[in-house]
Structure formats: structure tokens, C-alpha cells
mmCIF file of C-alpha atoms in Angstrom:
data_model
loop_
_atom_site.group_PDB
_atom_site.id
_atom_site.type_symbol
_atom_site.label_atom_id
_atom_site.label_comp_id
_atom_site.label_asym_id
_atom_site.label_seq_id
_atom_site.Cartn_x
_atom_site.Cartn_y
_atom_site.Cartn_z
ATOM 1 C CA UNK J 1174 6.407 -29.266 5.231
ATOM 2 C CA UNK J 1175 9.708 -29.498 6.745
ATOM 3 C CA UNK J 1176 11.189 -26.760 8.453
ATOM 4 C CA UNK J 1177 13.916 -26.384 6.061
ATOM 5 C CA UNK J 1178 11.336 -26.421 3.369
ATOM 6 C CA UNK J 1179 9.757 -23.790 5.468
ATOM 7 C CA UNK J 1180 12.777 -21.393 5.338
ATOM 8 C CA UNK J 1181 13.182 -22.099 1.953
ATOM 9 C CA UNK J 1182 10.009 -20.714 0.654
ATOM 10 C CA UNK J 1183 9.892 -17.896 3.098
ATOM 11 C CA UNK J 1184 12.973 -16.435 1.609
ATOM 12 C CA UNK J 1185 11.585 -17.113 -2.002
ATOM 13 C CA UNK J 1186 8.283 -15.375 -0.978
ATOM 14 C CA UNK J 1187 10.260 -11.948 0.451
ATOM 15 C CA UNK J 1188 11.787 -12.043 -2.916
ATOM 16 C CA UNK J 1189 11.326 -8.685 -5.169
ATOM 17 C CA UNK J 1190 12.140 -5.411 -5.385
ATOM 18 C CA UNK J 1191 8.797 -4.272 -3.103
ATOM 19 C CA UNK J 1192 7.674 -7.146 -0.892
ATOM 20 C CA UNK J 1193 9.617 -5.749 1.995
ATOM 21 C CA UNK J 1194 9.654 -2.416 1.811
ATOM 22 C CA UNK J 1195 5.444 -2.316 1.866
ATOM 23 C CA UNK J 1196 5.346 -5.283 4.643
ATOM 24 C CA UNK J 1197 7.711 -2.982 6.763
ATOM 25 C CA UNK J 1198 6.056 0.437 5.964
ATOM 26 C CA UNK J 1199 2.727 -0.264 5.903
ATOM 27 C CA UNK J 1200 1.909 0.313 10.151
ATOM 28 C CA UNK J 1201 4.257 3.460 9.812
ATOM 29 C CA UNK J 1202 1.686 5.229 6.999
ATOM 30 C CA UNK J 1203 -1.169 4.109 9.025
ATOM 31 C CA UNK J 1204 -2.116 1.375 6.153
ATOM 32 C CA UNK J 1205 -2.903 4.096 3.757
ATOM 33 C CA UNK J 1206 -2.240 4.090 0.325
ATOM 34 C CA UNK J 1207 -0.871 7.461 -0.456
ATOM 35 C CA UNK J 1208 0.938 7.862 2.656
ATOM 36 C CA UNK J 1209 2.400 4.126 1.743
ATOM 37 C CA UNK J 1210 3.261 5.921 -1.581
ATOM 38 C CA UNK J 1211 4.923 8.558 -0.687
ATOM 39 C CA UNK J 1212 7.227 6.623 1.651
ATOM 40 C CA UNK J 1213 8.096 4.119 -0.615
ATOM 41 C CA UNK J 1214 8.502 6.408 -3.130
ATOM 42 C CA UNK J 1215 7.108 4.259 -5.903
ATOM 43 C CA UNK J 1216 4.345 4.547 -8.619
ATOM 44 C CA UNK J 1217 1.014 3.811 -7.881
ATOM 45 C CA UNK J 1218 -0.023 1.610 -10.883
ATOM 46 C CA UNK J 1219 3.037 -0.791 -9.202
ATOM 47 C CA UNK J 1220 1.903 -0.109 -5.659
ATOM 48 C CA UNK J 1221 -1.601 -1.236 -6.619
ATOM 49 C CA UNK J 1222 -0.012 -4.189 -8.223
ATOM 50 C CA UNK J 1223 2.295 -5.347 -4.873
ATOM 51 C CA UNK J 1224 -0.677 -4.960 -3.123
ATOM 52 C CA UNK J 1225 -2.856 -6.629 -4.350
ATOM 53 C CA UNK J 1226 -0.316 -10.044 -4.899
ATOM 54 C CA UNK J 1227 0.454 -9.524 -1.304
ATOM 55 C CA UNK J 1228 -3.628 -9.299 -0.555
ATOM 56 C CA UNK J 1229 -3.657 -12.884 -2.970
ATOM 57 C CA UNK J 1230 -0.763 -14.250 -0.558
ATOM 58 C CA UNK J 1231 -2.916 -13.492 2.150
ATOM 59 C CA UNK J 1232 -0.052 -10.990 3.928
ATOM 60 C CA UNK J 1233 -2.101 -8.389 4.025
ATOM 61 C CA UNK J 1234 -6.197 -7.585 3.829
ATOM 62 C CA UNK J 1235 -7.518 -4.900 1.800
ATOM 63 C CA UNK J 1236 -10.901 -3.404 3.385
ATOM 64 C CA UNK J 1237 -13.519 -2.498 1.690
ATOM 65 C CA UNK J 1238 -15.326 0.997 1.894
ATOM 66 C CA UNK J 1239 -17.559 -0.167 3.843
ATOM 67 C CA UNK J 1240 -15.347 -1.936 6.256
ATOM 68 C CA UNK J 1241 -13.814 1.151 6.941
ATOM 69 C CA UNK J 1242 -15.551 3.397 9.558
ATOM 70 C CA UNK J 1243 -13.246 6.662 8.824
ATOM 71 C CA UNK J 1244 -11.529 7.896 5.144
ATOM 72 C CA UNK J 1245 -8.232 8.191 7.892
ATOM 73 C CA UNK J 1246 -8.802 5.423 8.785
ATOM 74 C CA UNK J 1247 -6.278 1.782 7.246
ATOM 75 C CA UNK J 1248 -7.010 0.416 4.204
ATOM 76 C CA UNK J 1249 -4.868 -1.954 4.694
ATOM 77 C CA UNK J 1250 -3.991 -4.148 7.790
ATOM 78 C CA UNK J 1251 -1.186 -7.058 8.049
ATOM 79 C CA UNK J 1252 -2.785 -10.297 8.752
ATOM 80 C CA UNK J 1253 -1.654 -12.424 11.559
ATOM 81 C CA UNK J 1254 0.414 -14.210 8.290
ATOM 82 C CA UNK J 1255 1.521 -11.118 7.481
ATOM 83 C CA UNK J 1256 3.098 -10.037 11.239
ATOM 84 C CA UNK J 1257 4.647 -13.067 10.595
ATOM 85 C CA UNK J 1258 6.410 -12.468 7.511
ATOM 86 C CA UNK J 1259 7.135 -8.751 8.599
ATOM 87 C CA UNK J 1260 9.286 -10.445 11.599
ATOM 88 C CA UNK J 1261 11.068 -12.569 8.808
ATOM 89 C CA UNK J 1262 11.135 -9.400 6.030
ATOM 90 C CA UNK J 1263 12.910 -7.706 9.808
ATOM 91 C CA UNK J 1264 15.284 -10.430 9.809
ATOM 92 C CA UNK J 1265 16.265 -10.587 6.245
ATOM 93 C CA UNK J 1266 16.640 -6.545 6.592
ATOM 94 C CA UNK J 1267 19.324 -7.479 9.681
ATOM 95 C CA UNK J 1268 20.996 -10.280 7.395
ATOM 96 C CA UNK J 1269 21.564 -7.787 4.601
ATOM 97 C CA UNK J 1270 22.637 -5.104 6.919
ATOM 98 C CA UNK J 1271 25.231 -7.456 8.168
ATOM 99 C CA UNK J 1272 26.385 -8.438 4.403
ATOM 100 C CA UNK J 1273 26.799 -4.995 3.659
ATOM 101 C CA UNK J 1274 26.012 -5.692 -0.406
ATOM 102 C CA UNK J 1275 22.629 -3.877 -0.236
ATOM 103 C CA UNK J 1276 19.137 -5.094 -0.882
ATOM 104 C CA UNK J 1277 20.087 -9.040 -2.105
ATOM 105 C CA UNK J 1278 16.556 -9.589 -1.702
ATOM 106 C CA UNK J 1279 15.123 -7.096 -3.947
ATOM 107 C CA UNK J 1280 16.696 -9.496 -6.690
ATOM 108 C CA UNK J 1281 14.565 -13.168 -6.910
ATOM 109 C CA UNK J 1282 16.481 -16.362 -5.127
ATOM 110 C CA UNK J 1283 19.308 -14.551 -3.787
ATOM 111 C CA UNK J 1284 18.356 -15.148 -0.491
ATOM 112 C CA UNK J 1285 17.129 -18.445 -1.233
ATOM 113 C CA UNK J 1286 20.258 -19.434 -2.986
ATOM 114 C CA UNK J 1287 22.299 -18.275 0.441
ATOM 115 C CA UNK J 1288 19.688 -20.254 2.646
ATOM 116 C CA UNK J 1289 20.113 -23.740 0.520
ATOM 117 C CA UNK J 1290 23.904 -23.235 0.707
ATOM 118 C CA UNK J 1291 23.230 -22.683 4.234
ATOM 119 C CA UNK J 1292 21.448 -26.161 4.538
ATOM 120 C CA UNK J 1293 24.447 -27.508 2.730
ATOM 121 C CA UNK J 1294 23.245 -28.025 -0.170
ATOM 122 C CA UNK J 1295 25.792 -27.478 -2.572
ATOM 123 C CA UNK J 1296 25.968 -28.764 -6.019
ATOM 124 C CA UNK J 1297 23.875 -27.028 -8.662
ATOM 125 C CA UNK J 1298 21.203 -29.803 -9.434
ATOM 126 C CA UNK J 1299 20.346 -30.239 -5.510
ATOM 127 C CA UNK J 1300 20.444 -26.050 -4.929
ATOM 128 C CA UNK J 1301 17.589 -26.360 -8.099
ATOM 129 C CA UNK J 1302 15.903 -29.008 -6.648
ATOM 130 C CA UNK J 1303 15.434 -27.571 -3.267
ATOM 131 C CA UNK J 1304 14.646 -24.238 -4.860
ATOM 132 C CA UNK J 1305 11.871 -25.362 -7.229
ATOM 133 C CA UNK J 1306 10.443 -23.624 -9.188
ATOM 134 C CA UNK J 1307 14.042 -21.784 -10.182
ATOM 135 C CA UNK J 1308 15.025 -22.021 -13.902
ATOM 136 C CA UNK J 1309 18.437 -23.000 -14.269
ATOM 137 C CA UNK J 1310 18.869 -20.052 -16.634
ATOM 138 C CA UNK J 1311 17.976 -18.006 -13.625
ATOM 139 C CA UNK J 1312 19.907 -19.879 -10.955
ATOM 140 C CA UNK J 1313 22.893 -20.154 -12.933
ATOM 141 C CA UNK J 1314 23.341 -16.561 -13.368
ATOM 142 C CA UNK J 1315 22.492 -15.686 -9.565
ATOM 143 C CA UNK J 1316 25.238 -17.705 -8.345
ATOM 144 C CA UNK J 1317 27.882 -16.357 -10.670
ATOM 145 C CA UNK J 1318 26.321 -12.745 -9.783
ATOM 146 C CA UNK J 1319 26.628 -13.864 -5.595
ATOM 147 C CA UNK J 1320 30.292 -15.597 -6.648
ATOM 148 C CA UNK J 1321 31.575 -12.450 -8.014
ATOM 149 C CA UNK J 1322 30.398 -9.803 -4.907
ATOM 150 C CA UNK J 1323 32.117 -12.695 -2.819
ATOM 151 C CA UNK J 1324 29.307 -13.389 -1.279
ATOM 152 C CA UNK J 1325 29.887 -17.761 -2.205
ATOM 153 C CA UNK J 1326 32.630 -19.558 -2.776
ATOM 154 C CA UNK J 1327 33.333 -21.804 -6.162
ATOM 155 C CA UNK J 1328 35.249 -25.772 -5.963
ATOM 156 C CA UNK J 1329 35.741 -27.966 -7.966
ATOM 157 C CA UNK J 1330 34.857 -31.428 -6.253
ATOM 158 C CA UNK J 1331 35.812 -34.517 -7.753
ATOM 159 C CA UNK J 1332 33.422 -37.369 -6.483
ATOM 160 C CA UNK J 1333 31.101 -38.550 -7.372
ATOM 161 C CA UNK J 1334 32.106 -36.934 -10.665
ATOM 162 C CA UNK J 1335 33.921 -33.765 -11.287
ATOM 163 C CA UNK J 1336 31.331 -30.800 -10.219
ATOM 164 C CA UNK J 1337 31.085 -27.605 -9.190
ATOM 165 C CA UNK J 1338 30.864 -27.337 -4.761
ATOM 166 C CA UNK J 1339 29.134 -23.724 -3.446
ATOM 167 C CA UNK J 1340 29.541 -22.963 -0.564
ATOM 168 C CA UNK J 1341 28.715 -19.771 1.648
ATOM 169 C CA UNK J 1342 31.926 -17.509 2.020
ATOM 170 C CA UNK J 1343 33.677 -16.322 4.849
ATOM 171 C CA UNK J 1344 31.980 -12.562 4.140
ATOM 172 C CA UNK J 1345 27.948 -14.193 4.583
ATOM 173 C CA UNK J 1346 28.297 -17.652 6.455
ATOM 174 C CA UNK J 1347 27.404 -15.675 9.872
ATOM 175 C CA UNK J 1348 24.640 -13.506 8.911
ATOM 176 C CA UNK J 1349 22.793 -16.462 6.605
ATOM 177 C CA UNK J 1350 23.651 -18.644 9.476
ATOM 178 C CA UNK J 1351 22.094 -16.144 11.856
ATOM 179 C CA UNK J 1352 19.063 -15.682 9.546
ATOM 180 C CA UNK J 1353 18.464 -19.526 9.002
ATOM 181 C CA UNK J 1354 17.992 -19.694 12.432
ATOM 182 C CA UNK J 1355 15.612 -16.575 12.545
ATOM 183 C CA UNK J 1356 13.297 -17.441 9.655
ATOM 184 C CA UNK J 1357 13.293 -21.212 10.908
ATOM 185 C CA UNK J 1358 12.164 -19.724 14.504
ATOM 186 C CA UNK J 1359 8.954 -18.522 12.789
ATOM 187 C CA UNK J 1360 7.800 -21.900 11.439
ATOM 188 C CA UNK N 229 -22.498 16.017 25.578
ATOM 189 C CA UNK N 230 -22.498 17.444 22.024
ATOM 190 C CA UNK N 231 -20.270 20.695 21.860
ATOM 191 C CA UNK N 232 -20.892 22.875 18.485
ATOM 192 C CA UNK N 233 -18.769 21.266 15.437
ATOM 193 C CA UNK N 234 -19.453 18.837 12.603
ATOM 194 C CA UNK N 235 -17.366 17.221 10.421
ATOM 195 C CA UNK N 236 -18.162 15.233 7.306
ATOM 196 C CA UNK N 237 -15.359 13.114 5.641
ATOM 197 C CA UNK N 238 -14.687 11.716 2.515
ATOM 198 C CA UNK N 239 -12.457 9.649 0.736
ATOM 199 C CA UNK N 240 -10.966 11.110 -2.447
ATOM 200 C CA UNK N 241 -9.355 9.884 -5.261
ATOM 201 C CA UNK N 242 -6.742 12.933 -5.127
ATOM 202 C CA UNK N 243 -6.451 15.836 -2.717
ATOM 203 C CA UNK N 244 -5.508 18.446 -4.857
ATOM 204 C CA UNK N 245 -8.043 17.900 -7.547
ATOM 205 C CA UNK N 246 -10.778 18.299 -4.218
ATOM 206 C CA UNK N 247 -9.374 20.979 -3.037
ATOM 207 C CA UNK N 248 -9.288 22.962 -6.609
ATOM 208 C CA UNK N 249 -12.702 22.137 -6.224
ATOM 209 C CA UNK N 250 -13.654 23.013 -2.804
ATOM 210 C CA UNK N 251 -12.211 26.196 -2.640
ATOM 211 C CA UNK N 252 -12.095 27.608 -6.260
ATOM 212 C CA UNK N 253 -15.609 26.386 -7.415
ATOM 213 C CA UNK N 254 -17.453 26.364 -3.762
ATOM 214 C CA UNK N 255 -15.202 29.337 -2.041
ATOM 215 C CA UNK N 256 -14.301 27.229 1.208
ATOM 216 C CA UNK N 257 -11.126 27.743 2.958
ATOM 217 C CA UNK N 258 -8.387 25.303 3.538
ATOM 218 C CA UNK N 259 -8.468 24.840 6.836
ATOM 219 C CA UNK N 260 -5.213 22.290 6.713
ATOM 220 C CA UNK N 261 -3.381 20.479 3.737
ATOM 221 C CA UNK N 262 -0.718 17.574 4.078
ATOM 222 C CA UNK N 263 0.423 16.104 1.166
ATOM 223 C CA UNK N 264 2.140 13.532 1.965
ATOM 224 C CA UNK N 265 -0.189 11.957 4.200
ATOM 225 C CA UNK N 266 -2.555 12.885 1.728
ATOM 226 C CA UNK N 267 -5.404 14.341 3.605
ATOM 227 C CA UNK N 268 -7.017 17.884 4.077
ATOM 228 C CA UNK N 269 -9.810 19.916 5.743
ATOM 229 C CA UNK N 270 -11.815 22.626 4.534
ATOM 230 C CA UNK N 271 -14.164 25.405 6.183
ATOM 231 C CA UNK N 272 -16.895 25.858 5.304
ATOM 232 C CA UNK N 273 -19.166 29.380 5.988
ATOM 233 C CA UNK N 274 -20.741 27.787 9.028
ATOM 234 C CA UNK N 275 -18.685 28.007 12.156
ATOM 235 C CA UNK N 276 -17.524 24.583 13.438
ATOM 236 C CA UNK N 277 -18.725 23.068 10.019
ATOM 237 C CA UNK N 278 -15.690 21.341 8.650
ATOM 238 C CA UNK N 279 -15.280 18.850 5.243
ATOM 239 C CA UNK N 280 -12.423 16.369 5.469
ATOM 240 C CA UNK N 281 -10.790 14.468 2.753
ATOM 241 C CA UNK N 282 -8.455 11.589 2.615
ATOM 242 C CA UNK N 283 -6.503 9.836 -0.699
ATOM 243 C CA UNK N 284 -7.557 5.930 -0.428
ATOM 244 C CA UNK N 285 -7.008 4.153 -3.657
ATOM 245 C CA UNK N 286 -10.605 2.724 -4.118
ATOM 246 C CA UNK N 287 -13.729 5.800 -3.556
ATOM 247 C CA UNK N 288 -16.677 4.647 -3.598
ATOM 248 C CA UNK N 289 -19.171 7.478 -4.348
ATOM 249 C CA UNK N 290 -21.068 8.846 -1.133
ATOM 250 C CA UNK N 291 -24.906 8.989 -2.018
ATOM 251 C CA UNK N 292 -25.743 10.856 1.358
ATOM 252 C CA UNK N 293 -25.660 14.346 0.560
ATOM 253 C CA UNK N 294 -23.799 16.928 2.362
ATOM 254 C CA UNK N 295 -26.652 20.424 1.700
ATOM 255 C CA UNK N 296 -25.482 23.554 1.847
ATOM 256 C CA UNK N 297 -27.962 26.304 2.575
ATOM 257 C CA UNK N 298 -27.779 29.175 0.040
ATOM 258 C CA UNK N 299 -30.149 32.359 0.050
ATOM 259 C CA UNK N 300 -31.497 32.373 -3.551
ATOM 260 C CA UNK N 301 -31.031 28.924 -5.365
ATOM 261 C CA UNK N 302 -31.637 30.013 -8.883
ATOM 262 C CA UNK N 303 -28.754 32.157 -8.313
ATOM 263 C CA UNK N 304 -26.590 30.157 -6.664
ATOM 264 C CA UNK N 305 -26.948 27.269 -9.312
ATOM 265 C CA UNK N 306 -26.153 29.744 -12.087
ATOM 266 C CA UNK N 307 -22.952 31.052 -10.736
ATOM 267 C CA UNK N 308 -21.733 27.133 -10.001
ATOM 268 C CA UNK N 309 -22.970 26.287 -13.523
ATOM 269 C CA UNK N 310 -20.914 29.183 -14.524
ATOM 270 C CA UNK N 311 -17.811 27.287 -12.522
ATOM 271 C CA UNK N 312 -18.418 24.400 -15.006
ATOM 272 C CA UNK N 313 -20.121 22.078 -12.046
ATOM 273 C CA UNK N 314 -22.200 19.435 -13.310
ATOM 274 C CA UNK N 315 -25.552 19.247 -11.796
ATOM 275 C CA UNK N 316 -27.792 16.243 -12.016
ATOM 276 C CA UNK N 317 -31.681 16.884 -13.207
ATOM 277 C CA UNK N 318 -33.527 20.416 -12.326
ATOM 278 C CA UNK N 319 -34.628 22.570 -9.235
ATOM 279 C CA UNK N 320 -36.553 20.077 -7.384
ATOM 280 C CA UNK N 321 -39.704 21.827 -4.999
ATOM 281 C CA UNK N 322 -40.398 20.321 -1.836
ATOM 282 C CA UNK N 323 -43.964 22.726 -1.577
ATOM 283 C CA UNK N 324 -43.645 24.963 1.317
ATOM 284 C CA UNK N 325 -40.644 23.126 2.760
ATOM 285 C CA UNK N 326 -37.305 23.490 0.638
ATOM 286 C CA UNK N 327 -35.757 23.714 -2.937
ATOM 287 C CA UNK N 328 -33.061 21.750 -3.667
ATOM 288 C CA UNK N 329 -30.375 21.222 -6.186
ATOM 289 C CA UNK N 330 -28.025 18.160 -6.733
ATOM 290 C CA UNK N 331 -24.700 18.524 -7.912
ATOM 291 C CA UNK N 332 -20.775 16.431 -7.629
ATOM 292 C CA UNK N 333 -17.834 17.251 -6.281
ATOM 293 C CA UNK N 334 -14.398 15.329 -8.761
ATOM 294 C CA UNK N 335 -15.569 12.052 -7.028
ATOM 295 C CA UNK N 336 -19.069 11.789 -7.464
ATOM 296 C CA UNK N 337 -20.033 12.776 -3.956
ATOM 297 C CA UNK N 338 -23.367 13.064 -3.967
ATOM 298 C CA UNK N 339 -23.674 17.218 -2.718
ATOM 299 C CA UNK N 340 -26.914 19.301 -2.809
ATOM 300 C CA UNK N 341 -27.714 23.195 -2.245
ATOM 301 C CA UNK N 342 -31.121 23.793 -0.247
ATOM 302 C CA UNK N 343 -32.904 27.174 0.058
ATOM 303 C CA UNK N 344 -35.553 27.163 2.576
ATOM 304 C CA UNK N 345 -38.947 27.969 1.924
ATOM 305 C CA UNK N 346 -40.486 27.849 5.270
ATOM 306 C CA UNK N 347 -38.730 28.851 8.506
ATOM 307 C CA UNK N 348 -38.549 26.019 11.031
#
């Protein structure tokens, strides 16, 4: 896999509304599930559910009772995959801090969208191609959603044949810039 | 080495339903309660003797019993059957040794009373 293809996925995979939220709270509530709740503030039928796609990703492992010596003790720990990903879900965090148009990752293949702009990849059929598997239903609309915060601009470019150009905009070509770099460090 | 306390811990399914339980059906104290970390600690009526429960999202039913000595088990399974607690099968007689009753706390913790019949 190349590194770019590396990137790519990373962002895809830090996708969703919970993803980062548990990967960066789940040290601070001592890999517990209620504390984990109760930060996070979320229900526990959907907390059950993160967790255990995140367990199937292999980002984090779910003991068993009899792994664990002590009820205080975590029933949950990151894997090394996981610290991994936590570092990128840190540097996503930064990126969005930076953009200042709140949580673009809790929404699927914004980030990823940003990042293949980033590798210049501009017209629509070569953003879904690098981005596979997006729906062009689904692509479509996040790049007019990310055209109207600002956040990319729209050309028109005339060769090979008249097509639409993205490109990142003035507002997020730093921090996706910065962030490339970041997430591509970790590969 | 040893100084006098003893703790047993469980995991719970929920912290206030054990606690309802603990204290309203068995009469312990709460000895400390927080929510949002989700764990607690009763007394029990033996100095140094403490339960501890934590919220984990999978409990596995304990089937090593904590017993709990009472005077006069007839009476003492009356008055918890009273309480609406479940107990599993009848008195059983150890001759000349102990009685013993088996009952559940909300998670199916395995929890027994004992009266002694012979003074060790």
C-alpha cells in the first residue's frame, strides 16, 4: 500500500460521529464502560455498538471476565493499532481545530475528500476512484456541503474536456496540508 | 503482613439496582457511591469487611459465594424471603458443622447465609 493510499484510508477509517471521541477517551475513563459513557455522553446500546466495530478493526481489545483481575479494573485497552490511530484521531482533532467548522469528521469522507484534494486529485471521477468505496451519490453531496462552508474551491477546467477542478481553499489548504503530513508520518 | 480488612468485588450490571439491593434488602451501608465512574462500596456488619461493585458492560455471574453469618437461619431466610429475594433450593445441613442458605443478589452473584452449628 502506498503511503498516500495509507492516508487515505486512515482518514476514511476515523470517519463517524464516535470513532474519535471513544479512541481519545477511552485511557481518561480508565477503559471502562460506564465511565466511557458518561463522558461521551452517548447511549449505551450505540456505545456497545462502536465498540465492538472498533474491537472488529482491531483498535481496541475487549477483555474478557476472566482476563480481568479487578471489576475496576479496563475492559478495554487500545492496541498497539489503536495508539496508532489515537495519534492520527489527535491529529485530525488539531486539523479541525485549525478549520474552525467543527467536527468534519464526525460526517463520512469529509476528511477523506480534503486529503485526496490534498494529493491533488481533483476532478470528481479520480477523487471517487481514490476514495473507493464512496458512492457518487454520497461524494457528490459532500463536496457541495465542503464547497458551500468554503472549505474547497469549484473551476471549471476546460481540457481535456470541460469539468469540474476542486481544489482545497485558502481557509483549509494549511491545516489538511499539515495533517497529510501527520497521518502520512504514522505509516 | 495481613492488617484486618477484606474486600470482595464484583462487577455489576448497574450500581444503583445493587445498591437498592445491598442496603434495602441486606441492611448494609454505603460506604461510598460515584456515579459517574460507576462504582460503589458497601459495609457490611463486620468491621473492615467491605463489598465493592463496579458497572462493566458484560457480568459474568460469580459462583464463589460471599457467606454471611446470621444467628438463627430460619429466621433470617424468612425476613429476606419477605424482601422478595429469591433463594435457590432449601436449608442445606452440614451435621454438626453449619447450615447454609443460597440466595442472588440483581446479578446472579452466587451469595449464601451460614449459621454455625459448632464453635470452631
Amino acid at each position: 500500500m502506498s503511503k498516500e493510499q495509507f492516508v487515505l484510508q486512515l482518514a476514511q477509517q476515523l470517519s463517524g460521529r464516535w470513532t474519535i471521541p471513544i479512541l481519545l477517551s477511552l485511557e481518561s475513563s480508565g477503559g471502562r464502560f460506564t465511565p466511557l459513557q458518561r463522558q461521551l455522553d452517548i447511549a449505551p446500546a450505540r456505545l456497545s455498538d462502536n465498540l465492538k466495530q472498533l474491537s472488529d478493526a482491531e483498535l481496541i481489545h475487549h477483555l474478557t471476565p476472566l482476563e480481568r483481575r479487578h471489576p475496576l479494573l479496563p475492559e478495554y485497552k487500545l492496541t498497539e493499532k489503536g495508539k496508532l490511530y489515537r495519534e492520527a484521531a489527535q491529529a485530525i482533532r488539531s486539523s479541525e481545530a485549525q478549520i474552525g467548522h467543527g467536527t468534519l469528521s464526525a460526517k463520512a469522507w469529509n476528511m477523506p475528500v480534503l486529503v485526496a484534494l490534498n494529493y491533488q486529485h481533483g476532478r470528481f471521477q479520480e477523487i471517487r476512484r481514490v476514495l473507493q468505496p464512496v458512492t457518487p451519490r454520497i461524494l457528490s453531496a459532500r463536496l457541495d456541503e465542503l464547497h458551500v462552508e468554503e472549505l474547497i474551491v469549484k473551476q471549471i477546467a476546460d481540457q481535456p474536456r470541460p469539468s469540474f477542478l476542486y481544489e482545497l481553499s485558502s481557509l483549509s489548504e494549511r491545516p489538511i496540508t499539515v495533517l497529510t503530513a501527520d497521518l502520512s508520518s504514522l505509516a | 503482613m495481613f492488617v484486618p480488612g477484606f474486600t470482595v468485588w464484583y462487577n455489576v450490571k448497574s450500581i444503583e439496582r445493587t445498591l437498592a439491593f445491598y442496603t434495602e434488602k441486606l441492611g448494609f451501608e454505603v460506604l461510598f457511591h460515584n456515579p459517574e465512574w460507576g462504582m460503589a462500596m458497601v459495609k457490611t456488619n463486620t468491621e473492615g469487611c467491605v463489598i465493592g461493585f463496579s458497572e462493566a458492560e458484560t457480568v459474568e455471574p460469580s459462583t464463589s459465594s460471599t457467606v454471611f453469618d446470621v444467628e438463627n437461619i430460619d429466621d433470617a431466610v424468612s425476613k429476606l424471603k419477605r424482601l422478595d429475594v429469591s433463594f435457590s433450593g432449601e436449608i442445606e445441613v452440614i451435621d454438626d458443622f453449619v447450615k447454609l442458605a443460597t440466595f442472588a443478589d440483581p446479578d446472579g452473584h452466587s451469595l449464601m447465609l451460614s449459621e454455625q452449628l459448632t464453635q470452631l
